[in-house]
Amino acid sequence: MDSHSIDSTKEIMIRFKSENPVNGCFKRVVVLDNPKKTLPCGWNVALKAVQSDTVLRVDAHTVLPDQFIELNVKNISNGENICGGKVISIPAESNHWSNVVNQAENSMFGGSIASFRHADTARYVSTAAFAMYRKSVFDAVGQYNEQLTRTEDNEMHYRMKKAGFQFYYDPMIKSYRYTRATLGALLKQKYLNGYWIGRTLKVEPRCFSLYHFVPLAFVLAIIFSTVIALVGIVWPAAVLWCAYGIVNLLMSIASVVECKERSLYLFFLPVMFLLLHIVYGAGTIMGSTS
């Protein structure tokens, strides 16, 4: 699916297709164009071309173990309509700083509390990442919403659940996603995540859970407590920062304990967590007001 890339990706894929004829290693290789360029538009083009019974969505920055597809197919063959597994963040580069940035992303405090990031038992969950779907699921709920260029999967999964489909989580299915290599790149990602949550509130606010809005509540609390502190009422700000500081410190210690590599850079974790929460919440404010 080429979205007008400026490198030679499309030419490489056309050559790959010519080198893998029908009934070769791959049953079918298709190279298509996405003139609208965004991810949901590309998926809508791709879904029209699908001829198989299942669709497996995998995003960029992802590494798949050998049994990834096999385990997904096994769950679909057992009767599931949608299945997925655990997504584990890994460093993008082999250096101390990248490892610490990855540790912040892997933490529930800095990354996500979603089941597909941390759960170790098989069960039905609220959502999935890098999931396999029966094609009939998309036929039932329709195309991706092309207004949403970053939260299209949240809105799509909401429609799937509304239609009665369940998400089966199998922790044996594992995939690895590269964390952004630098703190600046991760902050940009978090800001855009928050921004599109704000934008999506105008389209379908019910596709998010409450934890998506915790950074927003935190930033609003900072603004409110700071304003009233300026007029002499300081206890709300004191309570807020004491409570946040304690939780931040405890979660930082937990992350250090979990980290396999010891480094002085780990002392930056409390600051990283604070920055991640602020930019995410600020992004939600900007998105909701744009």
CSV table of C-alpha atoms in Angstrom, one decimal:
chain,number,residue,atom,x,y,z
A,1,MET,CA,0.0,0.0,0.0
A,2,ASP,CA,1.9,3.0,-1.3
A,3,SER,CA,0.9,6.4,0.2
A,4,HIS,CA,3.0,8.5,-2.2
A,5,SER,CA,6.2,7.6,-0.4
A,6,ILE,CA,9.3,9.6,-1.6
A,7,ASP,CA,11.7,6.6,-1.4
A,8,SER,CA,11.9,3.5,-3.6
A,9,THR,CA,9.5,1.4,-1.4
A,10,LYS,CA,6.9,1.0,-4.2
A,11,GLU,CA,9.5,-0.1,-6.8
A,12,ILE,CA,11.0,-2.6,-4.3
A,13,MET,CA,7.5,-4.1,-3.7
A,14,ILE,CA,6.7,-4.3,-7.4
A,15,ARG,CA,10.0,-6.1,-7.9
A,16,PHE,CA,9.1,-8.4,-4.9
A,17,LYS,CA,5.8,-9.2,-6.5
A,18,SER,CA,7.4,-10.1,-9.8
A,19,GLU,CA,9.9,-12.4,-8.0
A,20,ASN,CA,7.0,-14.2,-6.2
A,21,PRO,CA,4.6,-15.4,-8.8
A,22,VAL,CA,1.2,-17.0,-7.9
A,23,ASN,CA,1.5,-20.3,-6.2
A,24,GLY,CA,5.1,-19.5,-5.2
A,25,CYS,CA,6.1,-18.8,-1.6
A,26,PHE,CA,3.1,-16.3,-1.4
A,27,LYS,CA,-0.3,-17.1,-2.7
A,28,ARG,CA,-0.9,-13.5,-3.7
A,29,VAL,CA,1.1,-10.2,-3.6
A,30,VAL,CA,-0.8,-7.0,-4.3
A,31,VAL,CA,0.7,-3.5,-4.6
A,32,LEU,CA,-1.9,-0.7,-4.4
A,33,ASP,CA,-2.0,3.1,-4.2
A,34,ASN,CA,-3.4,5.2,-1.4
A,35,PRO,CA,-3.9,8.6,-2.9
A,36,LYS,CA,-5.3,10.1,0.3
A,37,LYS,CA,-2.1,9.1,2.1
A,38,THR,CA,-3.5,8.5,5.6
A,39,LEU,CA,-3.6,5.2,7.4
A,40,PRO,CA,-7.4,4.7,7.5
A,41,CYS,CA,-7.7,5.5,3.9
A,42,GLY,CA,-5.0,3.0,3.0
A,43,TRP,CA,-6.8,0.3,5.0
A,44,ASN,CA,-10.0,1.0,3.3
A,45,VAL,CA,-8.3,0.5,-0.1
A,46,ALA,CA,-6.7,-2.7,1.2
A,47,LEU,CA,-9.9,-4.1,2.6
A,48,LYS,CA,-11.6,-3.8,-0.8
A,49,ALA,CA,-8.8,-5.9,-2.3
A,50,VAL,CA,-8.8,-8.7,0.4
A,51,GLN,CA,-9.9,-12.1,-0.9
A,52,SER,CA,-9.0,-14.2,2.1
A,53,ASP,CA,-11.1,-15.1,5.2
A,54,THR,CA,-8.9,-13.2,7.6
A,55,VAL,CA,-7.1,-9.8,7.9
A,56,LEU,CA,-4.0,-9.3,10.1
A,57,ARG,CA,-3.2,-5.8,11.0
A,58,VAL,CA,0.4,-5.0,11.8
A,59,ASP,CA,1.8,-1.4,12.1
A,60,ALA,CA,5.2,0.0,11.5
A,61,HIS,CA,8.1,-0.4,14.0
A,62,THR,CA,7.0,-4.0,14.7
A,63,VAL,CA,9.0,-7.2,14.8
A,64,LEU,CA,7.1,-10.5,14.6
A,65,PRO,CA,8.3,-13.9,16.0
A,66,ASP,CA,8.1,-17.0,13.8
A,67,GLN,CA,4.9,-18.4,15.3
A,68,PHE,CA,3.0,-15.1,15.3
A,69,ILE,CA,0.7,-15.8,12.3
A,70,GLU,CA,0.4,-19.5,13.2
A,71,LEU,CA,-0.9,-18.7,16.7
A,72,ASN,CA,-3.3,-16.1,15.5
A,73,VAL,CA,-4.7,-18.6,12.9
A,74,LYS,CA,-5.1,-21.2,15.6
A,75,ASN,CA,-7.3,-18.9,17.6
A,76,ILE,CA,-9.4,-18.0,14.6
A,77,SER,CA,-9.7,-21.7,13.7
A,78,ASN,CA,-11.0,-22.3,17.3
A,79,GLY,CA,-13.9,-20.0,16.6
A,80,GLU,CA,-12.8,-16.5,17.5
A,81,ASN,CA,-13.7,-13.6,15.3
A,82,ILE,CA,-10.9,-11.3,16.6
A,83,CYS,CA,-7.7,-12.3,18.4
A,84,GLY,CA,-4.5,-10.7,19.5
A,85,GLY,CA,-1.6,-11.0,21.9
A,86,LYS,CA,0.9,-9.2,24.0
A,87,VAL,CA,2.8,-6.2,22.6
A,88,ILE,CA,6.3,-5.7,24.1
A,89,SER,CA,8.2,-2.5,23.6
A,90,ILE,CA,11.9,-2.9,22.8
A,91,PRO,CA,14.7,-0.2,22.4
A,92,ALA,CA,15.1,1.2,18.9
A,93,GLU,CA,18.9,1.6,19.5
A,94,SER,CA,21.5,-0.1,21.6
A,95,ASN,CA,22.5,2.6,24.0
A,96,HIS,CA,21.7,3.5,27.6
A,97,TRP,CA,19.4,6.4,26.8
A,98,SER,CA,17.3,4.4,24.4
A,99,ASN,CA,17.0,1.7,27.0
A,100,VAL,CA,15.7,4.1,29.6
A,101,VAL,CA,13.2,5.7,27.1
A,102,ASN,CA,12.0,2.2,26.4
A,103,GLN,CA,11.6,1.5,30.1
A,104,ALA,CA,9.4,4.5,30.5
A,105,GLU,CA,7.2,3.3,27.6
A,106,ASN,CA,7.0,-0.2,28.9
A,107,SER,CA,5.8,1.0,32.3
A,108,MET,CA,2.1,1.2,33.0
A,109,PHE,CA,2.7,4.7,34.3
A,110,GLY,CA,4.4,6.0,31.2
A,111,GLY,CA,2.9,3.8,28.5
A,112,SER,CA,-0.5,2.1,28.8
A,113,ILE,CA,-2.5,-0.1,31.3
A,114,ALA,CA,-4.1,-2.0,28.4
A,115,SER,CA,-4.3,-5.7,28.8
A,116,PHE,CA,-2.4,-6.4,25.6
A,117,ARG,CA,0.6,-4.7,27.2
A,118,HIS,CA,0.7,-6.5,30.5
A,119,ALA,CA,-1.8,-9.4,31.0
A,120,ASP,CA,-0.4,-12.9,31.3
A,121,THR,CA,-3.7,-14.9,31.1
A,122,ALA,CA,-5.9,-15.7,28.2
A,123,ARG,CA,-9.3,-13.9,28.3
A,124,TYR,CA,-11.6,-11.5,26.5
A,125,VAL,CA,-10.4,-7.9,26.7
A,126,SER,CA,-11.7,-4.5,25.6
A,127,THR,CA,-9.3,-4.0,22.7
A,128,ALA,CA,-6.3,-5.5,20.9
A,129,ALA,CA,-3.2,-4.4,19.0
A,130,PHE,CA,-1.9,-6.1,15.9
A,131,ALA,CA,-4.9,-8.3,15.8
A,132,MET,CA,-6.3,-10.9,13.4
A,133,TYR,CA,-9.9,-10.4,12.3
A,134,ARG,CA,-12.3,-12.5,10.3
A,135,LYS,CA,-13.0,-10.5,7.1
A,136,SER,CA,-16.7,-10.9,7.9
A,137,VAL,CA,-16.1,-8.6,10.9
A,138,PHE,CA,-15.2,-5.7,8.6
A,139,ASP,CA,-18.0,-6.6,6.3
A,140,ALA,CA,-20.4,-6.2,9.2
A,141,VAL,CA,-19.2,-2.9,10.7
A,142,GLY,CA,-18.0,-1.1,7.6
A,143,GLN,CA,-14.9,0.9,6.7
A,144,TYR,CA,-12.5,2.8,8.8
A,145,ASN,CA,-13.5,6.4,9.6
A,146,GLU,CA,-11.3,8.5,7.3
A,147,GLN,CA,-11.6,11.6,9.4
A,148,LEU,CA,-9.3,10.0,12.0
A,149,THR,CA,-5.7,9.7,11.1
A,150,ARG,CA,-4.4,8.3,14.4
A,151,THR,CA,-7.3,7.0,16.4
A,152,GLU,CA,-9.0,5.1,13.6
A,153,ASP,CA,-8.5,1.7,15.4
A,154,ASN,CA,-10.2,3.0,18.7
A,155,GLU,CA,-13.3,4.0,16.8
A,156,MET,CA,-13.3,0.8,14.7
A,157,HIS,CA,-12.9,-1.4,17.7
A,158,TYR,CA,-15.8,0.5,19.4
A,159,ARG,CA,-18.0,-0.3,16.4
A,160,MET,CA,-16.9,-3.9,16.5
A,161,LYS,CA,-17.8,-4.3,20.2
A,162,LYS,CA,-21.1,-2.5,19.6
A,163,ALA,CA,-21.9,-5.0,16.9
A,164,GLY,CA,-21.3,-7.8,19.4
A,165,PHE,CA,-17.8,-9.0,18.5
A,166,GLN,CA,-15.4,-9.9,21.2
A,167,PHE,CA,-11.6,-9.5,21.4
A,168,TYR,CA,-9.8,-12.6,22.5
A,169,TYR,CA,-6.4,-12.1,24.1
A,170,ASP,CA,-3.8,-14.9,23.9
A,171,PRO,CA,-0.6,-14.1,25.8
A,172,MET,CA,1.2,-16.8,23.8
A,173,ILE,CA,0.9,-14.5,20.8
A,174,LYS,CA,3.8,-12.0,21.1
A,175,SER,CA,5.0,-9.1,19.0
A,176,TYR,CA,7.7,-6.5,19.6
A,177,ARG,CA,7.4,-2.8,18.9
A,178,TYR,CA,10.3,-0.5,18.7
A,179,THR,CA,10.0,2.5,21.1
A,180,ARG,CA,11.0,5.8,19.7
A,181,ALA,CA,14.8,6.1,20.0
A,182,THR,CA,14.8,9.5,21.8
A,183,LEU,CA,12.8,11.2,24.5
A,184,GLY,CA,11.9,14.0,22.0
A,185,ALA,CA,10.5,11.5,19.5
A,186,LEU,CA,8.5,9.7,22.2
A,187,LEU,CA,7.1,13.1,23.5
A,188,LYS,CA,6.0,13.9,19.9
A,189,GLN,CA,4.3,10.6,19.7
A,190,LYS,CA,2.5,11.1,23.0
A,191,TYR,CA,1.4,14.6,22.1
A,192,LEU,CA,-0.1,13.4,18.8
A,193,ASN,CA,-1.8,10.5,20.6
A,194,GLY,CA,-3.4,13.0,23.0
A,195,TYR,CA,-4.2,15.4,20.2
A,196,TRP,CA,-6.1,12.8,18.3
A,197,ILE,CA,-8.0,11.7,21.3
A,198,GLY,CA,-9.2,15.3,21.6
A,199,ARG,CA,-10.1,15.5,17.9
A,200,THR,CA,-12.0,12.1,18.1
A,201,LEU,CA,-14.1,13.4,21.0
A,202,LYS,CA,-16.1,15.3,18.4
A,203,VAL,CA,-16.6,12.2,16.3
A,204,GLU,CA,-17.2,9.4,18.8
A,205,PRO,CA,-16.3,10.1,22.4
A,206,ARG,CA,-17.6,6.6,23.5
A,207,CYS,CA,-14.7,4.8,21.9
A,208,PHE,CA,-12.3,5.7,24.7
A,209,SER,CA,-12.0,4.5,28.3
A,210,LEU,CA,-11.5,6.8,31.3
A,211,TYR,CA,-7.8,6.1,31.5
A,212,HIS,CA,-7.3,7.9,28.2
A,213,PHE,CA,-8.3,11.1,29.9
A,214,VAL,CA,-6.1,10.8,33.0
A,215,PRO,CA,-3.3,13.0,31.5
A,216,LEU,CA,-5.9,15.6,30.5
A,217,ALA,CA,-7.3,15.6,34.1
A,218,PHE,CA,-3.7,16.0,35.4
A,219,VAL,CA,-2.9,19.0,33.2
A,220,LEU,CA,-6.2,20.7,34.0
A,221,ALA,CA,-5.5,20.1,37.7
A,222,ILE,CA,-2.1,21.7,37.3
A,223,ILE,CA,-3.6,24.7,35.6
A,224,PHE,CA,-6.4,25.1,38.2
A,225,SER,CA,-4.2,24.6,41.3
A,226,THR,CA,-1.6,27.0,39.9
A,227,VAL,CA,-4.2,29.7,39.2
A,228,ILE,CA,-5.8,29.6,42.7
A,229,ALA,CA,-2.3,29.4,44.3
A,230,LEU,CA,-1.6,32.8,42.7
A,231,VAL,CA,-4.5,34.2,44.7
A,232,GLY,CA,-3.3,32.6,48.0
A,233,ILE,CA,-5.0,29.2,48.0
A,234,VAL,CA,-2.0,26.9,47.9
A,235,TRP,CA,-3.2,23.6,49.4
A,236,PRO,CA,-4.7,22.1,46.2
A,237,ALA,CA,-1.3,22.5,44.5
A,238,ALA,CA,0.5,21.1,47.5
A,239,VAL,CA,-1.8,18.1,47.6
A,240,LEU,CA,-1.6,17.5,43.8
A,241,TRP,CA,2.2,17.6,43.6
A,242,CYS,CA,2.7,15.6,46.8
A,243,ALA,CA,0.4,12.9,45.6
A,244,TYR,CA,1.8,12.9,42.1
A,245,GLY,CA,5.4,12.9,43.4
A,246,ILE,CA,4.8,9.9,45.6
A,247,VAL,CA,3.1,7.9,42.8
A,248,ASN,CA,5.8,9.0,40.3
A,249,LEU,CA,8.6,7.9,42.7
A,250,LEU,CA,7.0,4.5,43.4
A,251,MET,CA,6.4,3.8,39.7
A,252,SER,CA,10.0,4.9,38.9
A,253,ILE,CA,11.4,2.5,41.5
A,254,ALA,CA,9.2,-0.3,40.1
A,255,SER,CA,10.6,0.5,36.6
A,256,VAL,CA,14.2,0.4,37.8
A,257,VAL,CA,13.6,-3.0,39.5
A,258,GLU,CA,12.1,-4.4,36.3
A,259,CYS,CA,14.9,-3.0,34.1
A,260,LYS,CA,17.5,-5.5,33.1
A,261,GLU,CA,20.2,-3.0,32.5
A,262,ARG,CA,21.4,-0.7,35.3
A,263,SER,CA,22.3,2.9,34.2
A,264,LEU,CA,22.5,6.3,35.8
A,265,TYR,CA,20.1,7.4,33.1
A,266,LEU,CA,17.4,5.6,35.1
A,267,PHE,CA,17.4,8.6,37.5
A,268,PHE,CA,15.7,10.6,34.7
A,269,LEU,CA,12.6,8.3,34.8
A,270,PRO,CA,10.6,10.6,37.2
A,271,VAL,CA,11.2,13.6,34.8
A,272,MET,CA,10.4,11.5,31.8
A,273,PHE,CA,7.1,10.3,33.3
A,274,LEU,CA,6.1,13.9,34.2
A,275,LEU,CA,6.9,15.2,30.6
A,276,LEU,CA,5.0,12.3,29.0
A,277,HIS,CA,1.9,13.0,31.1
A,278,ILE,CA,2.0,16.8,30.5
A,279,VAL,CA,2.5,16.6,26.7
A,280,TYR,CA,-0.2,13.9,26.4
A,281,GLY,CA,-2.7,16.0,28.4
A,282,ALA,CA,-1.8,19.2,26.5
A,283,GLY,CA,-2.3,17.3,23.2
A,284,THR,CA,-5.8,16.3,24.3
A,285,ILE,CA,-6.6,20.0,25.1
A,286,MET,CA,-5.3,21.2,21.8
A,287,GLY,CA,-7.1,18.5,19.9
A,288,SER,CA,-10.4,19.1,21.6
A,289,THR,CA,-10.2,22.9,20.8
A,290,SER,CA,-8.9,22.7,17.2
